[in-house]
Structures are given as C-alpha cells and as structure tokens.
mmCIF file of C-alpha atoms and ligand atoms in Angstrom:
data_model
loop_
_atom_site.group_PDB
_atom_site.id
_atom_site.type_symbol
_atom_site.label_atom_id
_atom_site.label_comp_id
_atom_site.label_asym_id
_atom_site.label_seq_id
_atom_site.Cartn_x
_atom_site.Cartn_y
_atom_site.Cartn_z
ATOM 1 C CA UNK A 95 126.902 58.923 149.219
ATOM 2 C CA UNK A 96 128.059 55.268 146.901
ATOM 3 C CA UNK A 97 130.388 53.044 147.432
ATOM 4 C CA UNK A 98 132.705 53.051 144.531
ATOM 5 C CA UNK A 99 135.156 49.840 143.844
ATOM 6 C CA UNK A 100 137.866 50.017 141.033
ATOM 7 C CA UNK A 101 136.642 46.755 137.870
ATOM 8 C CA UNK A 102 140.727 47.178 137.071
ATOM 9 C CA UNK A 103 142.246 46.316 140.817
ATOM 10 C CA UNK A 104 139.133 44.429 142.270
ATOM 11 C CA UNK A 105 137.222 42.764 140.169
ATOM 12 C CA UNK A 106 136.337 40.108 142.378
ATOM 13 C CA UNK A 107 135.121 42.380 144.768
ATOM 14 C CA UNK A 108 133.375 44.154 142.560
ATOM 15 C CA UNK A 109 131.178 41.561 140.928
ATOM 16 C CA UNK A 110 130.266 39.828 144.077
ATOM 17 C CA UNK A 111 129.568 43.107 145.721
ATOM 18 C CA UNK A 112 127.010 43.591 142.460
ATOM 19 C CA UNK A 113 125.801 40.728 142.269
ATOM 20 C CA UNK A 114 124.324 40.499 146.423
ATOM 21 C CA UNK A 115 123.396 43.537 145.475
ATOM 22 C CA UNK A 116 121.479 43.721 142.416
ATOM 23 C CA UNK A 117 119.753 40.265 144.662
ATOM 24 C CA UNK A 118 118.500 42.513 147.205
ATOM 25 C CA UNK A 119 116.589 44.489 143.774
ATOM 26 C CA UNK A 120 118.864 47.273 144.332
ATOM 27 C CA UNK A 121 120.650 48.703 140.952
ATOM 28 C CA UNK A 122 124.220 49.303 140.283
ATOM 29 C CA UNK A 123 126.375 51.177 138.300
ATOM 30 C CA UNK A 124 128.033 49.141 135.904
ATOM 31 C CA UNK A 125 130.497 50.842 133.092
ATOM 32 C CA UNK A 126 130.040 49.565 129.894
ATOM 33 C CA UNK A 127 131.649 50.481 126.924
ATOM 34 C CA UNK A 128 129.004 52.601 125.650
ATOM 35 C CA UNK A 129 128.091 54.737 129.087
ATOM 36 C CA UNK A 130 128.242 53.945 132.380
ATOM 37 C CA UNK A 131 124.378 52.140 133.262
ATOM 38 C CA UNK A 132 122.139 51.717 136.703
ATOM 39 C CA UNK A 133 121.769 48.163 136.036
ATOM 40 C CA UNK A 134 118.705 45.852 138.245
ATOM 41 C CA UNK A 135 117.358 42.531 137.606
ATOM 42 C CA UNK A 136 115.120 43.039 134.573
ATOM 43 C CA UNK A 137 113.335 39.831 136.278
ATOM 44 C CA UNK A 138 112.140 41.950 139.097
ATOM 45 C CA UNK A 139 109.056 44.261 139.077
ATOM 46 C CA UNK A 140 110.495 46.255 142.343
ATOM 47 C CA UNK A 141 114.087 46.277 141.245
ATOM 48 C CA UNK A 142 113.089 48.083 138.066
ATOM 49 C CA UNK A 143 110.840 50.229 139.821
ATOM 50 C CA UNK A 144 113.481 51.245 141.256
ATOM 51 C CA UNK A 145 115.252 52.225 137.972
ATOM 52 C CA UNK A 146 112.785 54.437 137.222
ATOM 53 C CA UNK A 147 112.207 56.206 140.947
ATOM 54 C CA UNK A 148 116.150 56.901 140.795
ATOM 55 C CA UNK A 149 115.920 58.499 137.644
ATOM 56 C CA UNK A 150 112.563 60.817 137.837
ATOM 57 C CA UNK A 151 112.403 58.691 134.204
ATOM 58 C CA UNK A 152 108.025 58.442 133.112
ATOM 59 C CA UNK A 153 106.576 55.140 133.503
ATOM 60 C CA UNK A 154 106.474 54.313 129.708
ATOM 61 C CA UNK A 155 109.581 54.166 128.515
ATOM 62 C CA UNK A 156 111.578 51.024 128.057
ATOM 63 C CA UNK A 157 115.373 49.669 129.155
ATOM 64 C CA UNK A 158 117.148 47.723 127.571
ATOM 65 C CA UNK A 159 118.387 44.578 128.839
ATOM 66 C CA UNK A 160 121.417 43.491 129.117
ATOM 67 C CA UNK A 161 122.762 40.248 128.758
ATOM 68 C CA UNK A 162 126.167 38.110 128.876
ATOM 69 C CA UNK A 163 125.968 35.693 125.973
ATOM 70 C CA UNK A 164 122.718 33.681 123.374
ATOM 71 C CA UNK A 165 121.915 31.052 125.398
ATOM 72 C CA UNK A 166 120.833 33.801 127.754
ATOM 73 C CA UNK A 167 119.648 36.544 124.625
ATOM 74 C CA UNK A 168 117.709 33.310 123.634
ATOM 75 C CA UNK A 169 115.412 32.078 126.669
ATOM 76 C CA UNK A 170 113.604 35.557 126.114
ATOM 77 C CA UNK A 171 113.653 36.881 122.979
ATOM 78 C CA UNK A 172 113.781 34.989 119.127
ATOM 79 C CA UNK A 173 115.735 35.906 115.666
ATOM 80 C CA UNK A 174 114.850 36.652 112.553
ATOM 81 C CA UNK A 175 117.923 35.722 110.666
ATOM 82 C CA UNK A 176 118.975 39.588 109.937
ATOM 83 C CA UNK A 177 118.909 40.835 113.658
ATOM 84 C CA UNK A 178 120.976 36.542 114.378
ATOM 85 C CA UNK A 179 123.943 38.005 111.415
ATOM 86 C CA UNK A 180 123.641 40.875 113.181
ATOM 87 C CA UNK A 181 124.599 39.977 117.642
ATOM 88 C CA UNK A 182 126.940 37.734 115.714
ATOM 89 C CA UNK A 183 128.844 40.224 114.197
ATOM 90 C CA UNK A 184 128.832 43.630 116.747
ATOM 91 C CA UNK A 185 127.464 41.218 120.100
ATOM 92 C CA UNK A 186 129.573 42.201 122.367
ATOM 93 C CA UNK A 187 129.451 45.703 121.314
ATOM 94 C CA UNK A 188 126.714 48.512 120.730
ATOM 95 C CA UNK A 189 124.196 47.451 119.555
ATOM 96 C CA UNK A 190 120.739 46.575 121.020
ATOM 97 C CA UNK A 191 117.886 44.788 118.830
ATOM 98 C CA UNK A 192 114.117 45.062 119.456
ATOM 99 C CA UNK A 193 112.389 41.597 119.163
ATOM 100 C CA UNK A 194 109.676 39.690 119.894
ATOM 101 C CA UNK A 195 109.923 38.529 123.599
ATOM 102 C CA UNK A 196 109.001 34.610 124.398
ATOM 103 C CA UNK A 197 106.263 33.323 125.482
ATOM 104 C CA UNK A 198 108.256 32.314 128.789
ATOM 105 C CA UNK A 199 110.810 34.540 128.904
ATOM 106 C CA UNK A 200 110.708 35.654 133.304
ATOM 107 C CA UNK A 201 111.913 39.543 131.716
ATOM 108 C CA UNK A 202 108.871 41.235 133.501
ATOM 109 C CA UNK A 203 106.138 44.206 131.828
ATOM 110 C CA UNK A 204 107.583 47.031 133.858
ATOM 111 C CA UNK A 205 111.006 46.782 131.704
ATOM 112 C CA UNK A 206 109.058 46.816 127.991
ATOM 113 C CA UNK A 207 106.663 49.006 128.968
ATOM 114 C CA UNK A 208 103.854 46.246 128.586
ATOM 115 C CA UNK A 209 105.802 45.460 124.955
ATOM 116 C CA UNK A 210 105.660 42.452 123.531
ATOM 117 C CA UNK A 211 108.895 43.380 122.009
ATOM 118 C CA UNK A 212 112.056 43.184 124.004
ATOM 119 C CA UNK A 213 115.407 46.155 123.460
ATOM 120 C CA UNK A 214 117.864 43.960 124.032
ATOM 121 C CA UNK A 215 121.998 44.017 123.938
ATOM 122 C CA UNK A 216 124.861 42.040 124.707
ATOM 123 C CA UNK A 217 127.802 44.473 126.173
ATOM 124 C CA UNK A 218 131.375 44.422 125.995
ATOM 125 C CA UNK A 219 134.007 44.644 129.056
ATOM 126 C CA UNK A 220 133.142 44.185 133.018
ATOM 127 C CA UNK A 221 129.721 44.438 133.123
ATOM 128 C CA UNK A 222 129.443 41.318 131.153
ATOM 129 C CA UNK A 223 131.049 38.994 133.838
ATOM 130 C CA UNK A 224 128.429 41.098 136.101
ATOM 131 C CA UNK A 225 125.691 39.349 133.862
ATOM 132 C CA UNK A 226 126.955 36.660 134.574
ATOM 133 C CA UNK A 227 127.369 36.050 137.594
ATOM 134 C CA UNK A 228 123.937 37.304 138.519
ATOM 135 C CA UNK A 229 122.642 34.613 135.717
ATOM 136 C CA UNK A 230 119.874 36.989 134.730
ATOM 137 C CA UNK A 231 119.019 39.861 131.972
ATOM 138 C CA UNK A 232 119.904 43.063 134.113
ATOM 139 C CA UNK A 233 117.989 46.351 132.725
ATOM 140 C CA UNK A 234 120.112 49.141 132.461
ATOM 141 C CA UNK A 235 118.997 52.365 131.069
ATOM 142 C CA UNK A 236 121.836 55.400 130.984
ATOM 143 C CA UNK A 237 123.103 56.121 135.106
ATOM 144 C CA UNK A 238 122.082 60.098 134.755
ATOM 145 C CA UNK A 239 118.645 61.908 135.978
ATOM 146 C CA UNK A 240 116.086 61.393 132.997
ATOM 147 C CA UNK A 241 116.636 64.176 130.596
ATOM 148 C CA UNK A 242 120.466 64.869 131.587
ATOM 149 C CA UNK A 243 123.067 63.894 129.703
ATOM 150 C CA UNK A 244 124.196 60.581 129.995
ATOM 151 C CA UNK A 245 127.736 59.909 132.178
ATOM 152 C CA UNK A 246 130.965 58.578 130.632
ATOM 153 C CA UNK A 247 132.807 57.628 133.689
ATOM 154 C CA UNK A 248 131.829 56.701 138.168
ATOM 155 C CA UNK A 249 132.609 60.000 138.466
ATOM 156 C CA UNK A 250 129.943 61.386 136.792
ATOM 157 C CA UNK A 251 127.402 59.275 138.141
ATOM 158 C CA UNK A 252 128.445 60.209 142.081
ATOM 159 C CA UNK A 253 128.359 63.218 141.244
ATOM 160 C CA UNK A 254 124.712 62.538 139.602
ATOM 161 C CA UNK A 255 123.128 60.485 141.659
ATOM 162 C CA UNK A 256 125.740 58.865 144.622
ATOM 163 C CA UNK A 257 123.369 60.128 147.053
ATOM 164 C CA UNK A 258 120.548 57.140 145.960
ATOM 165 C CA UNK A 259 123.047 54.578 144.792
ATOM 166 C CA UNK A 260 124.630 52.023 146.679
ATOM 167 C CA UNK A 261 127.217 50.816 144.649
ATOM 168 C CA UNK A 262 129.161 51.646 141.393
ATOM 169 C CA UNK A 263 131.855 49.858 139.872
ATOM 170 C CA UNK A 264 134.476 51.454 138.070
ATOM 171 C CA UNK A 265 136.577 50.738 134.824
ATOM 172 C CA UNK A 266 136.846 54.118 134.359
ATOM 173 C CA UNK A 267 135.976 56.557 131.094
ATOM 174 C CA UNK A 268 133.734 54.466 128.778
ATOM 175 C CA UNK A 269 135.399 53.744 125.836
ATOM 176 C CA UNK A 270 133.017 54.513 123.187
ATOM 177 C CA UNK A 271 131.312 57.116 124.857
ATOM 178 C CA UNK A 272 127.889 57.114 122.751
ATOM 179 C CA UNK A 273 124.849 54.863 123.119
ATOM 180 C CA UNK A 274 124.267 51.863 121.811
ATOM 181 C CA UNK A 275 122.705 52.149 117.950
ATOM 182 C CA UNK A 276 119.219 50.527 117.966
ATOM 183 C CA UNK A 277 117.768 48.751 115.621
ATOM 184 C CA UNK A 278 114.674 46.994 114.736
ATOM 185 C CA UNK A 279 113.788 44.644 111.384
ATOM 186 C CA UNK A 280 110.236 44.244 110.502
ATOM 187 C CA UNK A 281 109.323 42.119 106.988
ATOM 188 C CA UNK A 282 113.543 41.990 106.211
ATOM 189 C CA UNK A 283 113.632 45.651 106.551
ATOM 190 C CA UNK A 284 116.072 47.332 108.872
ATOM 191 C CA UNK A 285 114.760 50.337 110.827
ATOM 192 C CA UNK A 286 116.586 52.305 112.737
ATOM 193 C CA UNK A 287 115.337 53.479 116.089
ATOM 194 C CA UNK A 288 118.256 55.907 117.283
ATOM 195 C CA UNK A 289 121.052 56.279 116.006
ATOM 196 C CA UNK A 290 124.068 54.907 118.383
ATOM 197 C CA UNK A 291 127.662 53.331 119.424
ATOM 198 C CA UNK A 292 128.040 50.979 116.245
ATOM 199 C CA UNK A 293 128.253 53.296 113.054
ATOM 200 C CA UNK A 294 124.351 52.116 110.630
ATOM 201 C CA UNK A 295 126.971 51.872 107.682
ATOM 202 C CA UNK A 296 129.059 48.956 108.635
ATOM 203 C CA UNK A 297 125.451 47.757 109.382
ATOM 204 C CA UNK A 298 124.990 48.217 105.755
ATOM 205 C CA UNK A 299 128.129 46.851 104.529
ATOM 206 C CA UNK A 300 127.667 43.949 107.093
ATOM 207 C CA UNK A 301 123.595 42.597 105.711
ATOM 208 C CA UNK A 302 123.515 44.592 102.118
ATOM 209 C CA UNK A 303 120.350 45.907 103.383
ATOM 210 C CA UNK A 304 119.385 49.710 103.755
ATOM 211 C CA UNK A 305 119.143 50.555 107.047
ATOM 212 C CA UNK A 306 115.920 52.406 107.254
ATOM 213 C CA UNK A 307 116.687 56.013 109.210
ATOM 214 C CA UNK A 308 113.856 57.721 111.322
ATOM 215 C CA UNK A 309 112.192 60.794 109.678
ATOM 216 C CA UNK A 310 112.744 63.105 111.865
ATOM 217 C CA UNK A 311 114.452 63.403 115.910
ATOM 218 C CA UNK A 312 112.401 62.653 118.376
ATOM 219 C CA UNK A 313 109.434 61.689 116.045
ATOM 220 C CA UNK A 314 109.781 58.253 116.471
ATOM 221 C CA UNK A 315 107.007 56.271 119.168
ATOM 222 C CA UNK A 316 108.650 52.773 118.721
ATOM 223 C CA UNK A 317 111.473 53.919 121.391
ATOM 224 C CA UNK A 318 109.203 56.461 123.061
ATOM 225 C CA UNK A 319 113.084 57.235 124.923
ATOM 226 C CA UNK A 320 113.309 59.441 121.981
ATOM 227 C CA UNK A 321 112.140 62.339 123.680
ATOM 228 C CA UNK A 322 113.319 65.564 121.704
ATOM 229 C CA UNK A 323 115.212 67.353 124.242
ATOM 230 C CA UNK A 324 117.304 64.444 125.953
ATOM 231 C CA UNK A 325 120.908 65.113 126.533
ATOM 232 C CA UNK A 326 120.548 68.550 127.843
ATOM 233 C CA UNK A 327 122.999 70.884 129.566
ATOM 234 C CA UNK A 328 121.784 72.914 132.398
ATOM 235 C CA UNK A 329 123.562 76.047 130.165
ATOM 236 C CA UNK A 330 121.535 76.335 126.372
ATOM 237 C CA UNK A 331 123.236 74.512 122.580
ATOM 238 C CA UNK A 332 123.910 76.465 120.182
ATOM 239 C CA UNK A 333 124.443 73.610 116.506
ATOM 240 C CA UNK A 334 127.499 74.587 113.211
ATOM 241 C CA UNK A 335 128.686 78.302 115.364
ATOM 242 C CA UNK A 336 130.631 80.232 113.192
ATOM 243 C CA UNK A 337 132.262 82.147 115.851
ATOM 244 C CA UNK A 338 131.642 82.492 119.506
ATOM 245 C CA UNK A 339 130.018 85.311 121.749
ATOM 246 C CA UNK A 340 131.840 86.362 125.475
ATOM 247 C CA UNK A 341 130.846 84.326 127.737
ATOM 248 C CA UNK A 342 129.617 80.846 125.787
ATOM 249 C CA UNK A 343 131.805 77.740 125.559
ATOM 250 C CA UNK A 344 133.387 77.096 122.564
ATOM 251 C CA UNK A 345 133.022 72.978 121.947
ATOM 252 C CA UNK A 346 134.983 72.159 118.250
ATOM 253 C CA UNK A 347 136.069 70.400 116.041
ATOM 254 C CA UNK A 348 138.885 68.482 114.546
ATOM 255 C CA UNK A 349 141.001 71.308 115.990
ATOM 256 C CA UNK A 350 140.329 74.496 114.402
ATOM 257 C CA UNK A 351 140.257 77.570 116.003
ATOM 258 C CA UNK A 352 136.261 79.342 115.295
ATOM 259 C CA UNK A 353 136.907 83.442 115.619
ATOM 260 C CA UNK A 354 135.909 85.050 119.656
ATOM 261 C CA UNK A 355 137.567 81.765 121.089
ATOM 262 C CA UNK A 356 139.840 84.516 123.272
ATOM 263 C CA UNK A 357 136.407 85.439 124.756
ATOM 264 C CA UNK A 358 134.859 82.047 125.774
ATOM 265 C CA UNK A 359 134.578 80.623 129.104
ATOM 266 C CA UNK A 360 136.124 76.670 127.750
ATOM 267 C CA UNK A 361 137.815 75.904 124.573
ATOM 268 C CA UNK A 362 137.099 71.780 123.979
ATOM 269 C CA UNK A 363 137.878 70.558 120.734
ATOM 270 C CA UNK A 364 136.081 66.430 120.803
ATOM 271 C CA UNK A 365 139.459 65.181 118.533
ATOM 272 C CA UNK A 366 141.650 68.278 116.533
ATOM 273 C CA UNK A 367 143.274 64.739 115.512
ATOM 274 C CA UNK A 368 139.530 65.045 113.151
ATOM 275 C CA UNK A 369 138.472 61.530 115.009
ATOM 276 C CA UNK A 370 134.693 60.434 115.099
ATOM 277 C CA UNK A 371 135.451 58.134 117.522
ATOM 278 C CA UNK A 372 137.939 60.447 119.472
ATOM 279 C CA UNK A 373 134.688 62.389 119.565
ATOM 280 C CA UNK A 374 131.824 60.182 120.569
ATOM 281 C CA UNK A 375 133.931 59.607 123.416
ATOM 282 C CA UNK A 376 134.550 62.646 124.788
ATOM 283 C CA UNK A 377 131.461 64.209 124.346
ATOM 284 C CA UNK A 378 129.580 63.883 127.031
ATOM 285 C CA UNK A 379 132.525 64.266 130.086
ATOM 286 C CA UNK A 380 132.984 67.594 127.398
ATOM 287 C CA UNK A 381 129.364 68.388 127.869
ATOM 288 C CA UNK A 382 129.647 68.582 131.433
ATOM 289 C CA UNK A 383 132.971 70.612 131.165
ATOM 290 C CA UNK A 384 131.575 73.273 128.927
ATOM 291 C CA UNK A 385 128.364 72.916 130.975
ATOM 292 C CA UNK A 386 130.525 73.189 134.338
ATOM 293 C CA UNK A 387 132.587 76.940 133.165
ATOM 294 C CA UNK A 388 129.916 78.944 133.740
ATOM 295 C CA UNK A 389 128.953 79.580 130.293
ATOM 296 C CA UNK A 390 124.540 80.854 129.502
ATOM 297 C CA UNK A 391 125.330 78.856 126.309
ATOM 298 C CA UNK A 392 127.421 76.518 124.432
ATOM 299 C CA UNK A 393 128.400 76.983 121.289
ATOM 300 C CA UNK A 394 129.818 73.627 118.898
ATOM 301 C CA UNK A 395 131.506 73.917 116.128
ATOM 302 C CA UNK A 396 130.563 71.716 113.012
ATOM 303 C CA UNK A 397 130.823 68.004 113.123
ATOM 304 C CA UNK A 398 131.403 66.024 109.600
ATOM 305 C CA UNK A 399 127.989 63.819 108.609
ATOM 306 C CA UNK A 400 129.753 60.440 107.699
ATOM 307 C CA UNK A 401 129.997 57.410 109.927
ATOM 308 C CA UNK A 402 129.993 58.052 114.070
ATOM 309 C CA UNK A 403 128.620 61.964 113.403
ATOM 310 C CA UNK A 404 125.219 60.893 112.630
ATOM 311 C CA UNK A 405 124.587 59.600 116.094
ATOM 312 C CA UNK A 406 127.114 62.438 117.418
ATOM 313 C CA UNK A 407 124.900 65.420 115.304
ATOM 314 C CA UNK A 408 121.561 63.436 117.133
ATOM 315 C CA UNK A 409 122.230 64.280 120.368
ATOM 316 C CA UNK A 410 123.485 68.133 119.475
ATOM 317 C CA UNK A 411 119.795 68.198 117.767
ATOM 318 C CA UNK A 412 118.596 66.811 121.110
ATOM 319 C CA UNK A 413 120.886 68.984 123.286
ATOM 320 C CA UNK A 414 119.684 71.854 121.427
ATOM 321 C CA UNK A 415 115.615 71.186 120.797
ATOM 322 C CA UNK A 416 114.062 73.369 123.111
ATOM 323 C CA UNK A 417 112.928 72.383 126.752
ATOM 324 C CA UNK A 418 110.066 71.049 128.519
HETATM 325 O O1 LIG B 174 124.307 52.232 125.749
HETATM 326 C C1 LIG B 174 123.119 51.815 125.944
HETATM 327 O O2 LIG B 174 121.905 51.786 125.536
HETATM 328 C C2 LIG B 174 122.835 52.565 127.547
HETATM 329 C C3 LIG B 174 123.649 50.912 127.914
HETATM 330 C C4 LIG B 174 123.385 50.956 129.883
HETATM 331 O O3 LIG B 174 123.113 49.820 127.832
HETATM 332 N N1 LIG B 174 121.710 52.022 127.469
HETATM 333 C C5 LIG B 174 121.075 53.042 127.407
HETATM 334 O O4 LIG B 174 119.836 52.583 127.647
HETATM 335 O O5 LIG B 174 121.052 54.295 126.762
HETATM 336 P P1 LIG B 174 118.386 53.939 127.469
HETATM 337 O O6 LIG B 174 116.833 53.029 128.332
HETATM 338 O O7 LIG B 174 118.572 55.134 127.685
HETATM 339 O O8 LIG B 174 117.842 54.457 126.456
HETATM 340 C C6 LIG B 174 116.748 52.843 125.826
HETATM 341 C C7 LIG B 174 116.475 53.114 124.500
HETATM 342 C C8 LIG B 174 114.640 53.892 124.389
HETATM 343 O O9 LIG B 174 114.850 55.397 123.480
HETATM 344 C C9 LIG B 174 113.701 52.988 124.383
HETATM 345 O O10 LIG B 174 112.551 54.013 123.894
HETATM 346 C C10 LIG B 174 114.247 52.236 123.514
HETATM 347 O O11 LIG B 174 115.620 51.641 123.696
HETATM 348 N N2 LIG B 174 114.199 50.909 123.786
HETATM 349 C C11 LIG B 174 114.035 49.950 124.824
HETATM 350 N N3 LIG B 174 113.336 48.232 124.350
HETATM 351 C C12 LIG B 174 112.138 49.049 123.967
HETATM 352 C C13 LIG B 174 111.572 48.632 122.865
HETATM 353 N N4 LIG B 174 110.558 46.509 122.923
HETATM 354 N N5 LIG B 174 111.086 48.784 121.998
HETATM 355 C C14 LIG B 174 110.980 49.912 121.532
HETATM 356 N N6 LIG B 174 112.505 50.747 121.714
HETATM 357 C C15 LIG B 174 112.372 50.681 122.561
HETATM 358 MG MG1 LIG B 175 119.767 57.040 128.811
#
C-alpha cells in the first residue's frame, strides 16, 4: 500500500517527500480542488509512461499539465487575449485551457499525445505548492484506473491504485468534486470541450461570448478522453428515475423522496437543500457508496440542468452509456 501523508498536519514533509518521489520519475497522488490527480513530471517521458501504465489508459489520450504560476504557464504555451483573460479571472481554479505549445517548451510529447497544443491549468490548494517546489509542470489525470470513477479522497485513491503507488498526499475531501472545465479558444470562439467544476455560464458572463457546446456527449475527438463510457461504476445506471425498484440504489437530489425508495439498497441525497455545488462535491463519493451497497442498478433522480448541473448530467450520461 502507498504511504499517505496528511498535508494539514505535515505540510513540509508532504512537499519534500513528493518532490523526492517525483524526481525519481515516479507518480504521486496529489489533492487538487477538483479531484485527486496522479501526477508525474511532465518533462520526463519515463515518468509520463508510468501514469499511463498505472491507469491502464490508452496512449492517445493527452494529459493536463498543471502549473504553479503564470510564469511557468508562459514558458510552455502562448495565450491569446481571451484565454489570458480567463486565466486571470479563474486561475487558480477548475479551468483547463487548450493552448498552442511553445517550440521551446520542455513538456514531453507523450503528455500532449503528439498534439501541437497543451491542456494547461493552475490548480488551487496544496498541489500548487507541490508544483512550485518541484519547479516543473506536472502531468496529472484523475488518480483512478482508466474508465472508473474519479477519486475525491485519499481513501478512494488508496483503494484503487494503492498497491502500485509510493505516495498519496491527503488534504481531505476534494472541495469541488468534478474535473475541470476544458475550454479551447479558436478564432475568438470559445469551445467547451468538457463541462466541469467551473460553470460555463460564469465564462459567458466574464467574456460576453457564447460558449459553444459539443454536439453530443463523447462525440468530440478534440478531447479524446471524453469516451462515452467514462466514469463507470460497477452497477448499471438509470437516469431521471421517477421511482425505485427493489435491489436498486437510489441517488436523489433536492430532498425529494421517490416512490419505492424503502426497498432500495441505499438512499443518498446529493444535496437535500438543492445546492448544485454541494451535489457536485458529493457525486463521485456517492456513486462509490451506491456501488458498494451491492445494488445491480443505481437509479438517479432528476438533476436540474442549470449551472453545475450541466457537468453533473454529463458525468451521469457517461456513467449510463453502454460499456465497452
Ligand atoms: O480536474 C481535472 O482536470 C483533473 C485534475 C487532476 O486536474 N484532471 C483530469 O485530467 O481530469 P484527465 O487526464 O482525466 O482529463 C484530461 C482531459 C481529457 O479529456 C483530454 O482529452 C483533454 O483533457 N486534453 C488534454 N490535453 C488536450 C489537448 N491538447 N487538446 C484537447 N484535449 C486535451
Ligand atoms: Mg479521469
């Protein structure tokens, strides 16, 4: 099992150990405000290979590079004016920008999967200090086996990848609980490659531009990580349930009971008070709990489509998609 260091009680040791393991070319699981990441030196091809190997992830899938400050970002990518504005407004935070990689950037092509762009973000919280100390961008997908639910706690990471990892930094439950929103600016048009922890409506309010949505879930090749059956729990998933069958787990929203829920293996409410931020933060953990209840199917109550509901529904549709 991996060593777990609590960053709240031992911040200095956490940073030093992470630096040491990363310098050996080994991945470290780090807490970000979105989900826990499986981080490795983005300039070291062997280290990046270890990420793909641990996750069992297809090689064609590019990774997000995490930076600690604007100077580090600008050493690797060029910003158009709109992207710069977004970075200034929302970094550190749950926003990834797809930007042209600079010719002199030392990020290895294994991290970008050979594209001429990089997915880049400045995370909030403890991971930012780890990156600053390490001094190079960290490539980090979510710290889970490919296709499984993203981890929002150190315990989730330990249960899934603990036998392969040396070190997990534990900063408590992820504050946002959904992966970052991915935006690509092209000829002044903002394209949403993945809805996520930053509400696309906030981006529209800031820029005064419409954010173009992908045609349908999983349709875009621009973000090849967006495979239809991502985020799959073990159980089948049924959306917009109006009632519950015996043997199903129920995950509902807004404190509304559903007929038949007394027969459910477990009943969880993403946010009894109807708060979408709270719902996002609970989503992946509740999917894991529902899975662990032994249910053959997880029934989800209806989620409102506004704000972060867009990203939550995106993840649920992927979880409900045919597997394979
Ligand atoms: O919140 C997050 O974004 C988390 C935490 C750890 O930061 N990371 C994360 O990474 O979700 P990952 O690897 O699971 O998702 C990366 C997504 C994929 O859909 C990938 O295709 C897309 O970003 N991506 C990365 N680089 C890209 C590029 N150059 N062009 C288009 N899409 C890119
Ligand atoms: Mg992932």
